[in-house]
Amino acid sequence: MQFQKKRCVAMLLAGGQGSRLMVLTENTAKPAVPFGGKYRIIDFPLSNCVNSKIDTVGILTQYQPLELNEYIGNGQPWGLNSSHGGVQVLPPYAKSKKSEWYQGTANAIYQNIPFIERYQPDNVLILSGDHIYKMDYAQMIRFHNQHDADCTIAVRDVPLAEASRFGIMNTREDGSIYEFEEKPKKPKSTNASMGIYVFKWSVLKKFLEEDDADPKSEKDFGKNVIPAILDAGHKLYAYRFDGYWKDVGTIDSLWEANMDLLGKNPNFNIYGTAGHKIYARNTAVPASFIDRSAEIHDSFVAEGCTICGMVNHSIISTGCSVGKGAEITDSVVMPDVVIENGAVIRNAIIAEGCVVKAGARIGDYDGGKRKIAVVGKDKVISEGAVVEAGAII
């Protein structure tokens, strides 16, 4: 089969275990975790690709891939079902007599060189599957080409006190990178890597092959491949991004990003935004029913819900039911959750398919300090039970 040449192929890293999300990723890959009432985390980079006119995307899966694979399907909801590209799920595969797990971000791309080579791309865009943001990658690729860069890294300005948590790009006035430091103790700048890279494919392929041959390498872009490209004298540039961006790899950051949708951050609006829509695989569901006894304040309620209680500053996802006298405050309720009469949920994340029986209490406020209580997928909280602030069920 002959494949059409592409100017750019996107490779989306979606195989991480997501252990910091604990029970939310017990049986679900992190990119498949619900977000914002009607989306999943992976909808954001996929939609960014569509909105940036990138029509060929490889999704590299590994940990708990079943639900993610089913969700992506043939890519039709994102318009990525073209016969000349589209989306393709790329799990680790058996080579000769053994199956080799992805050993790191760079190794994951290395193992899929044959997929990329099909399209003979000029550039390869590397993305992470666990970030919430809206970005026009076409502008970044244009910047990359205009500067004849071998590698361009998206960066955002972070407070100096937080800079040691990131890969830091030290740049000249023209944006060219002269030094890359992975999580430095004493950072020299606040240009933090977003984990979004554009490479000339000819350059990236060469360094992936060299990295794979190095037994001492950790097979990681930030620790190995990018420093090697820089040390070899290639042209690297930093591309500044000033829009909303959040790594939702922890319980707190996932909760914060959901709360940002409720007006706390005016730069973050994903519902029906003209020109940059976020697409998702949503089966047809009826409109929500809001009972006359319900009270809803500063919240988002998705389709297919029945609301009879009080919802305050919370996200209620598709297909949920909130009984009479129930109270939900400062919380994220994921799809298909049943909250029975009189239950109280505060400062919590309730995963898909849970049932909270009548009169149960989940989470609270601990002396003014936020501690997010989390209930894992398909759990049942018994009638009158109490789940303390910050508890993980």
PDB file of N, CA and C in Angstrom, residues 127 199 242 331 340:
ATOM      1  N   LEU A 127       3.676  14.749  21.323  1.00  0.00           N
ATOM      2  CA  LEU A 127       2.715  15.283  22.278  1.00  0.00           C
ATOM      3  C   LEU A 127       2.542  14.338  23.456  1.00  0.00           C
ATOM      4  N   PHE A 199      10.275  18.108  15.686  1.00  0.00           N
ATOM      5  CA  PHE A 199      11.598  17.722  15.216  1.00  0.00           C
ATOM      6  C   PHE A 199      11.603  17.614  13.695  1.00  0.00           C
ATOM      7  N   ASP A 242       1.474  31.172  25.701  1.00  0.00           N
ATOM      8  CA  ASP A 242       0.961  31.958  26.820  1.00  0.00           C
ATOM      9  C   ASP A 242      -0.467  31.582  27.210  1.00  0.00           C
ATOM     10  N   SER A 331     -16.829  19.966  43.886  1.00  0.00           N
ATOM     11  CA  SER A 331     -16.522  18.571  43.570  1.00  0.00           C
ATOM     12  C   SER A 331     -16.619  18.289  42.079  1.00  0.00           C
ATOM     13  N   GLU A 340     -27.673   9.370  45.936  1.00  0.00           N
ATOM     14  CA  GLU A 340     -29.032   9.213  46.450  1.00  0.00           C
ATOM     15  C   GLU A 340     -29.419  10.342  47.403  1.00  0.00           C
TER      16      GLU A 340
END
